[in-house]
Coordinates of C-alpha atoms in Angstrom, one line a residue:
X200 CA 83.2 90.3 78.4
X201 CA 84.4 87.4 80.4
X202 CA 82.4 84.9 82.0
X203 CA 82.6 81.8 84.2
X204 CA 80.0 79.0 84.0
X205 CA 77.7 78.1 86.8
X206 CA 78.1 74.9 88.9
X207 CA 81.7 73.4 89.6
X208 CA 83.4 72.4 92.7
X209 CA 82.6 75.4 94.9
X210 CA 80.6 75.2 98.1
X211 CA 76.7 74.9 97.5
X212 CA 76.2 77.3 100.4
X213 CA 78.9 79.9 100.5
X214 CA 78.9 80.5 104.3
X215 CA 76.9 80.9 107.4
X216 CA 73.7 82.6 107.4
X217 CA 71.9 83.9 110.6
X218 CA 69.2 86.2 109.3
X219 CA 66.5 85.7 106.8
X220 CA 64.0 83.0 105.9
X221 CA 65.1 79.5 106.0
X222 CA 64.1 76.0 104.9
X223 CA 60.5 75.4 104.1
X224 CA 59.5 79.1 104.8
X225 CA 61.9 80.3 102.2
X226 CA 61.0 77.8 99.8
X227 CA 57.4 78.6 100.0
X228 CA 58.2 82.4 99.7
X229 CA 60.3 81.8 96.5
X230 CA 57.1 80.5 94.9
X231 CA 55.8 84.1 95.1
X232 CA 58.2 84.8 92.3
X233 CA 55.7 83.2 89.9
X234 CA 53.1 85.5 91.3
X235 CA 49.5 85.2 90.8
X236 CA 50.1 83.9 87.4
X237 CA 51.1 80.7 88.7
X238 CA 47.6 79.5 88.5
X239 CA 47.5 80.3 84.7
X240 CA 50.6 78.2 84.2
X241 CA 53.2 81.0 84.1
X242 CA 56.8 79.9 85.3
X243 CA 59.0 81.8 87.7
X244 CA 60.7 84.8 86.1
X245 CA 64.3 84.5 85.0
X246 CA 66.3 86.8 87.3
X247 CA 69.8 88.3 86.8
X248 CA 72.0 90.8 89.0
X249 CA 74.2 93.5 88.0
X250 CA 76.8 94.9 90.4
X251 CA 78.5 98.1 89.5
X252 CA 82.2 97.8 90.9
X253 CA 84.1 100.6 89.2
X254 CA 84.4 102.9 92.0
X255 CA 87.6 104.4 93.3
X256 CA 86.7 104.4 96.9
X257 CA 87.7 108.2 97.3
X258 CA 85.8 108.7 100.5
X259 CA 87.5 105.5 101.9
X260 CA 90.8 107.4 102.0
X261 CA 92.9 104.4 101.0
X262 CA 94.6 103.7 97.7
X263 CA 92.8 100.3 97.1
X264 CA 89.3 100.7 95.8
X265 CA 87.0 99.8 98.7
X266 CA 85.4 96.8 96.9
X267 CA 88.8 95.2 96.8
X268 CA 89.8 96.1 100.5
X269 CA 90.6 93.0 102.5
X270 CA 88.3 91.7 105.2
X271 CA 89.9 88.6 107.0
X272 CA 92.3 88.8 104.2
X273 CA 89.6 88.3 101.5
X274 CA 88.3 91.0 99.2
X275 CA 85.0 92.8 100.2
X276 CA 83.5 92.1 96.8
X277 CA 83.9 88.5 97.2
X278 CA 81.5 88.5 100.3
X279 CA 78.9 90.3 98.1
X280 CA 79.2 87.7 95.4
X281 CA 78.9 85.0 97.9
X282 CA 75.6 86.6 99.2
X283 CA 74.2 86.5 95.6
X284 CA 75.6 83.2 94.6
X285 CA 73.8 81.3 97.4
X286 CA 70.4 82.4 95.9
X287 CA 69.6 79.6 93.5
X288 CA 67.0 81.5 91.5
X289 CA 69.6 84.2 90.5
X290 CA 70.8 82.8 87.2
X291 CA 73.5 85.3 86.2
X292 CA 75.7 87.8 88.0
X293 CA 77.2 90.6 85.9
X294 CA 80.0 92.8 87.5
X295 CA 81.3 95.9 86.0
X296 CA 84.9 96.6 86.7
X297 CA 87.4 99.0 85.4
X298 CA 89.9 97.7 82.9
X299 CA 92.8 98.1 85.2
X300 CA 91.1 96.0 87.7
X301 CA 89.8 93.3 85.3
X302 CA 92.6 90.9 86.0
X303 CA 92.4 91.4 89.8
X304 CA 88.7 90.6 89.6
X305 CA 89.4 87.4 87.6
X306 CA 91.9 86.3 90.3
X307 CA 89.1 86.8 93.0
X308 CA 86.8 84.8 91.1
X309 CA 89.3 81.9 90.6
X310 CA 90.7 82.0 94.1
X311 CA 87.2 81.8 96.0
X312 CA 85.8 79.6 93.4
X313 CA 82.8 82.1 92.4
X314 CA 80.5 80.6 89.8
X315 CA 78.1 82.1 87.3
X316 CA 80.0 85.5 87.1
X317 CA 80.4 87.5 84.1
X318 CA 82.6 90.6 83.9
X319 CA 82.1 93.8 81.8
X320 CA 84.3 97.0 81.8
X321 CA 82.6 99.7 83.9
X322 CA 81.9 103.3 82.8
X323 CA 83.3 106.4 84.2
X324 CA 80.2 106.9 86.5
X325 CA 77.8 104.5 88.3
X326 CA 75.0 104.8 86.0
X327 CA 77.2 104.1 82.9
X328 CA 78.6 101.0 84.7
X329 CA 75.1 99.7 85.4
X330 CA 74.1 100.4 81.7
X331 CA 77.0 98.5 80.6
X332 CA 76.1 95.6 82.8
X333 CA 72.5 95.6 81.4
X334 CA 73.6 95.8 77.8
X335 CA 75.7 92.6 78.4
X336 CA 72.6 90.9 79.2
X337 CA 71.1 91.5 75.8
X338 CA 73.7 92.1 73.3
X339 CA 75.2 89.4 71.0
X340 CA 78.7 88.1 72.4
X341 CA 80.9 85.6 71.1
X342 CA 80.4 82.3 73.0
X343 CA 77.7 84.2 75.1
X344 CA 76.1 82.2 77.8
X345 CA 74.1 85.1 79.2
X346 CA 70.4 85.5 78.4
X347 CA 68.0 88.3 78.8
X348 CA 66.1 88.0 82.2
X349 CA 62.7 89.0 83.1
X350 CA 63.8 90.7 86.3
X351 CA 67.2 92.2 86.9
X352 CA 68.5 93.2 90.4
X353 CA 70.9 96.1 90.9
X354 CA 73.1 95.8 94.0
X355 CA 76.2 97.5 95.3
X356 CA 79.3 95.5 95.5
X357 CA 80.2 97.1 98.9
X358 CA 76.9 95.9 100.4
X359 CA 77.9 92.4 101.5
X360 CA 75.1 91.4 104.0
X361 CA 72.2 91.3 101.8
X362 CA 69.8 88.4 102.6
X363 CA 67.8 86.3 100.4
X364 CA 64.5 87.4 102.0
X365 CA 65.1 91.0 100.9
X366 CA 66.0 90.0 97.5
X367 CA 62.9 87.9 97.1
X368 CA 60.7 90.8 98.3
X369 CA 62.2 93.4 95.8
X370 CA 62.1 90.9 92.8
X371 CA 58.5 89.9 93.7
X372 CA 57.5 93.4 93.9
X373 CA 59.3 94.4 90.7
X374 CA 57.5 91.7 88.9
X375 CA 54.0 93.3 90.0
X376 CA 54.9 97.0 89.9
X377 CA 57.9 97.2 87.3
X378 CA 60.4 98.5 89.8
X379 CA 61.0 98.1 93.6
X380 CA 63.6 99.1 96.0
X381 CA 64.7 98.6 99.6
X382 CA 64.4 101.5 102.0
X383 CA 65.4 102.5 105.5
X384 CA 64.3 105.0 108.0
X385 CA 66.4 108.4 108.0
X386 CA 68.9 108.5 111.0
X387 CA 69.7 112.1 110.6
X388 CA 67.3 115.2 109.5
X389 CA 68.1 116.3 106.0
X390 CA 68.4 120.1 105.6
X391 CA 68.9 122.2 102.5
X392 CA 71.3 125.1 102.8
X393 CA 71.1 128.3 101.1
X394 CA 73.6 129.8 98.6
X395 CA 75.3 131.7 101.4
X396 CA 75.7 128.7 103.5
X397 CA 72.7 129.2 105.9
X398 CA 69.8 127.0 106.7
X399 CA 67.0 127.4 103.9
X400 CA 64.7 124.6 105.0
X401 CA 64.7 121.0 106.5
X402 CA 62.7 117.9 105.6
X403 CA 60.4 116.3 108.0
X404 CA 62.3 113.1 108.8
X405 CA 59.2 110.9 109.5
X406 CA 57.9 111.5 106.0
X407 CA 61.1 110.5 104.1
X408 CA 63.2 107.5 103.8
X409 CA 66.8 106.6 102.8
X410 CA 67.1 104.6 99.4
X411 CA 69.1 101.6 99.9
X412 CA 70.1 98.5 97.9
X413 CA 69.1 96.1 96.4
X414 CA 66.8 97.3 93.7
X415 CA 64.9 95.1 91.2
X416 CA 63.1 96.1 87.8
X417 CA 61.4 94.4 85.1
X418 CA 64.3 94.2 82.6
X419 CA 62.6 96.0 79.8
X420 CA 61.6 99.0 82.0
X421 CA 65.1 99.7 83.4
X422 CA 66.9 99.0 80.1
X423 CA 64.4 101.4 78.3
X424 CA 65.0 104.0 80.9
X425 CA 68.9 103.8 80.5
X426 CA 68.5 104.0 76.7
X427 CA 66.5 107.2 77.0
X428 CA 68.6 108.5 79.8
X429 CA 70.2 112.0 79.2
X430 CA 73.9 112.5 79.4
X431 CA 73.3 114.7 82.5
X432 CA 71.5 111.9 84.2
X433 CA 74.3 109.4 83.2
X434 CA 77.0 111.5 84.6
X435 CA 75.4 112.9 87.8
X436 CA 72.6 110.7 88.7
X437 CA 72.7 108.1 91.3
X438 CA 69.1 106.7 91.9
X439 CA 67.9 104.0 89.5
X440 CA 64.4 104.2 90.8
X441 CA 64.2 107.7 89.7
X442 CA 65.1 106.7 86.1
X443 CA 62.4 104.3 86.0
X444 CA 59.9 107.0 87.1
X445 CA 61.4 109.8 84.9
X446 CA 61.7 107.9 81.8
X447 CA 59.2 105.0 81.9
X448 CA 56.6 106.6 84.3
X449 CA 57.0 103.6 86.5
X450 CA 56.4 104.4 90.3
X451 CA 58.6 101.8 92.3
X452 CA 57.2 99.8 95.2
X453 CA 59.2 100.6 98.3
X454 CA 60.3 97.7 100.4
X455 CA 61.4 98.1 104.1
X456 CA 64.9 96.8 104.3
X457 CA 66.7 95.3 107.3
X458 CA 69.7 97.1 109.1
X459 CA 72.1 94.9 107.5
X460 CA 71.7 96.7 104.2
X461 CA 74.3 99.3 104.9
X462 CA 77.0 100.3 102.6
X463 CA 80.8 100.1 103.3
X464 CA 81.8 103.7 102.7
X465 CA 84.4 104.9 105.1
X466 CA 87.4 103.0 106.6
X467 CA 85.8 102.4 109.9
X468 CA 83.1 100.6 108.0
X469 CA 85.6 97.9 107.2
X470 CA 86.1 97.3 110.9
X471 CA 82.5 97.1 111.4
X472 CA 82.0 94.7 108.5
X473 CA 84.8 92.5 109.9
X474 CA 83.2 92.4 113.4
X475 CA 80.0 91.2 111.8
X476 CA 81.6 88.4 109.8
X477 CA 83.7 87.3 112.8
X478 CA 80.5 87.2 114.9
X479 CA 78.6 85.2 112.3
X480 CA 81.3 82.5 111.9
X481 CA 81.9 82.1 115.7
X482 CA 78.4 80.7 116.5
X483 CA 79.3 77.0 116.4
X484 CA 82.2 75.1 118.0
X485 CA 83.0 71.5 117.1
X486 CA 84.8 69.5 120.0
X487 CA 86.9 66.6 118.7
X488 CA 88.3 64.2 121.2
X489 CA 90.5 61.2 120.9
X490 CA 88.9 59.3 123.9
X491 CA 86.0 56.8 124.0
X492 CA 82.6 57.5 125.5
X493 CA 84.0 58.2 129.1
X494 CA 82.0 61.1 130.3
X495 CA 84.0 61.4 133.5
X496 CA 87.2 62.2 131.5
X497 CA 88.6 65.5 132.0
X498 CA 88.3 66.3 128.1
X499 CA 84.6 65.8 128.5
X500 CA 84.4 68.1 131.4
X501 CA 86.1 70.9 129.1
X502 CA 83.3 70.3 126.6
X503 CA 80.7 70.7 129.3
X504 CA 82.4 73.9 130.5
X505 CA 82.4 75.3 127.0
X506 CA 78.6 74.6 126.9
X507 CA 78.1 76.3 130.3
X508 CA 80.3 79.2 129.7
X509 CA 79.5 80.1 126.1
X510 CA 75.6 79.6 126.2
X511 CA 75.3 81.9 123.1
X512 CA 77.4 79.5 121.1
X513 CA 76.4 76.0 119.7
X514 CA 78.9 73.4 121.1
X515 CA 78.7 70.0 119.4
X516 CA 80.7 66.8 119.6
X517 CA 82.8 66.1 116.6
X518 CA 81.7 62.3 116.3
X519 CA 80.5 62.8 112.7
X520 CA 83.2 65.2 111.3
X521 CA 82.3 65.0 107.8
X522 CA 78.8 66.1 108.4
X523 CA 79.8 69.0 110.6
X524 CA 82.3 70.3 108.0
X525 CA 79.6 70.1 105.5
X526 CA 77.4 72.2 107.8
X527 CA 80.1 74.8 107.7
X528 CA 81.4 75.0 111.1
X529 CA 84.5 77.2 111.2
X530 CA 85.7 76.5 114.7
X531 CA 87.3 73.2 116.2
X532 CA 88.7 72.5 119.6
X533 CA 90.7 69.3 119.3
X534 CA 91.3 67.7 122.8
X535 CA 94.3 65.5 122.8
X536 CA 94.1 63.3 125.8
X537 CA 95.3 59.9 125.0
X538 CA 98.5 61.0 123.0
X539 CA 101.3 63.4 124.1
X540 CA 101.7 64.8 120.6
X541 CA 99.6 66.3 117.9
X542 CA 98.4 63.1 116.2
X543 CA 94.6 63.8 116.7
X544 CA 95.1 67.4 115.6
X545 CA 97.1 66.4 112.6
X546 CA 94.2 64.2 111.4
X547 CA 91.7 67.1 111.9
X548 CA 94.0 69.4 110.1
X549 CA 94.2 66.9 107.0
X550 CA 90.5 66.5 106.8
X551 CA 90.0 70.3 106.9
X552 CA 92.6 70.9 104.1
X553 CA 90.9 68.2 101.9
X554 CA 87.5 69.7 102.4
X555 CA 88.5 73.2 101.2
X556 CA 86.4 74.6 104.2
X557 CA 88.8 77.5 104.6
X558 CA 88.6 79.0 101.1
X559 CA 86.1 81.6 102.1
X560 CA 86.6 82.0 105.9
X561 CA 89.6 81.4 108.2
X562 CA 89.0 78.3 110.1
X563 CA 90.2 78.2 113.9
X564 CA 91.5 75.1 115.3
X565 CA 92.5 74.9 119.0
X566 CA 94.7 72.0 120.0
X567 CA 94.1 71.2 123.7
X568 CA 96.7 69.3 125.6
X569 CA 96.3 68.0 129.3
X570 CA 99.9 68.2 130.8
X571 CA 100.1 65.1 133.0
X572 CA 103.4 66.1 134.4
X573 CA 103.5 63.0 136.8
X574 CA 103.6 60.4 134.0
X575 CA 105.5 62.4 131.3
X576 CA 108.8 64.3 132.0
X577 CA 108.1 68.1 131.6
X578 CA 110.8 68.7 129.3
X579 CA 109.9 66.0 126.9
X580 CA 106.2 67.1 126.8
X581 CA 107.3 70.7 126.1
X582 CA 109.5 69.8 123.4
X583 CA 106.6 67.8 121.7
X584 CA 104.3 70.6 122.2
X585 CA 106.4 73.3 120.7
X586 CA 106.0 71.6 117.3
X587 CA 102.8 73.3 117.1
X588 CA 104.6 76.3 115.6
X589 CA 105.7 74.3 112.7
X590 CA 102.2 73.0 112.1
X591 CA 100.7 76.5 112.4
X592 CA 102.9 78.0 110.0
X593 CA 102.2 75.2 107.4
X594 CA 98.4 75.4 107.8
X595 CA 98.1 79.0 107.8
X596 CA 99.0 78.8 103.9
X597 CA 95.5 77.3 103.5
X598 CA 93.7 79.8 105.8
X599 CA 93.7 77.6 108.9
X600 CA 94.5 79.3 112.2
X601 CA 96.0 76.9 114.6
X602 CA 96.5 77.8 118.3
X603 CA 97.6 75.7 121.3
X604 CA 96.1 75.4 124.8
X605 CA 97.8 73.7 127.7
X606 CA 95.9 72.7 130.9
X607 CA 97.9 71.1 133.8
X608 CA 96.4 67.9 134.9
X609 CA 95.8 66.2 137.4
X610 CA 95.0 68.9 140.0
X611 CA 92.7 69.2 142.8
X612 CA 89.0 69.8 141.9
X613 CA 89.0 73.4 142.7
X614 CA 92.0 74.3 140.7
X615 CA 90.9 72.0 137.9
X616 CA 87.5 73.8 137.6
X617 CA 89.3 77.2 137.5
X618 CA 91.7 75.9 134.8
X619 CA 88.9 74.6 132.7
X620 CA 87.0 77.9 133.1
X621 CA 90.0 79.8 132.1
X622 CA 90.5 77.5 129.1
X623 CA 86.9 78.0 127.9
X624 CA 87.4 81.8 128.1
X625 CA 90.7 81.6 126.0
X626 CA 89.0 79.5 123.5
X627 CA 86.2 81.8 123.2
X628 CA 88.6 84.8 122.7
X629 CA 90.7 83.0 120.1
X630 CA 87.4 82.0 118.0
X631 CA 86.0 85.5 118.4
X632 CA 89.1 87.5 117.4
X633 CA 90.8 85.1 115.0
X634 CA 94.1 86.9 115.6
X635 CA 96.8 85.6 113.0
X636 CA 99.4 87.1 115.3
X637 CA 98.9 84.3 118.0
X638 CA 98.9 81.3 115.7
X639 CA 101.4 78.6 116.8
X640 CA 101.4 80.1 120.3
X641 CA 101.0 77.8 123.3
X642 CA 98.6 79.3 125.9
X643 CA 98.3 78.2 129.4
X644 CA 95.0 77.9 131.4

């Protein structure tokens, strides 16, 4: 078994979070982990997570197992690990992967700076993979750092949008009831066909639910269930809650889950997941300017236009860049007013590269130039601006997407307003789409 120690240089919060409990509310809810026993001096339970990731992705219809399919050039499983890593009370994460994908998984852990991950070899079925993950938490290993948890979470490697509040609810319920799992309403009616392919009967949709992930168990319950499990269940079973009921007589508490718990199964799901991720990392724009506090300057007018036109996006001023980077803003508009080259943009790019912000998500930088053709010869200005291609090619290596935007200035008031509005539209499209095919291009508003 391979393991990576917790801690290190990776980001403390591994990406934006738009759903779930936050701040003091989440801290207060986390205290529920110690349950009613807190008054008696009991501590919060030790929690670990097991991710079976040995599937072949046959239903995906692509040669790469779906957990390794790229979304924004980053493997799907990395997003799921990120979702679990950000939960401070999950102490260990065990991932079960096939022997042939073990090295690829190690590379993913290293490249995206995942911490506290242990790898075990998967079995030939989902249940056998989970069992291997559970055994890794109790069996003696050389140089082992894992310890047996009180509660274990079982989650799918291809459900990347799980939030901390759902994890908290299933863990809290598992501590009280022995087992718990997320459920969702059925979308379609379930029917049972007869042997000759005709309808035998249908289930009343309102009385049934779809079993989802995550699920959580008292470790001793689910481990005992797997130890007693028949070969038939290990080969053909898919429901962990059923094993706890069948072999340990534990009736799982069912927790209503959020719509984000869906599983990436088919190729179209990859596009849906990419769309969700793009939407999440496009909610904030930082405007960096090389001018002083002159609110009448055309650069500030562009900032105001962004605020007016993109009312669903938080537009902030980049006066304290270090703080904004720490808050994990992934979109920057660099307004070059005082200089005719990319001096201000270059400063921003250097700062972003040093911050490692772009390890997990592509960072968009839009360099805005105001073309004052009355004071600077057009040919000279354009020659300087075309250097953006060189910059874009270089920073793409660090997952930074650099685009150029040209605004003619000065113009009469009406034309200037149209150009600024068009510029805001272009900026919004570049940030939302994150199209790598357009990097280094100089777009005109």
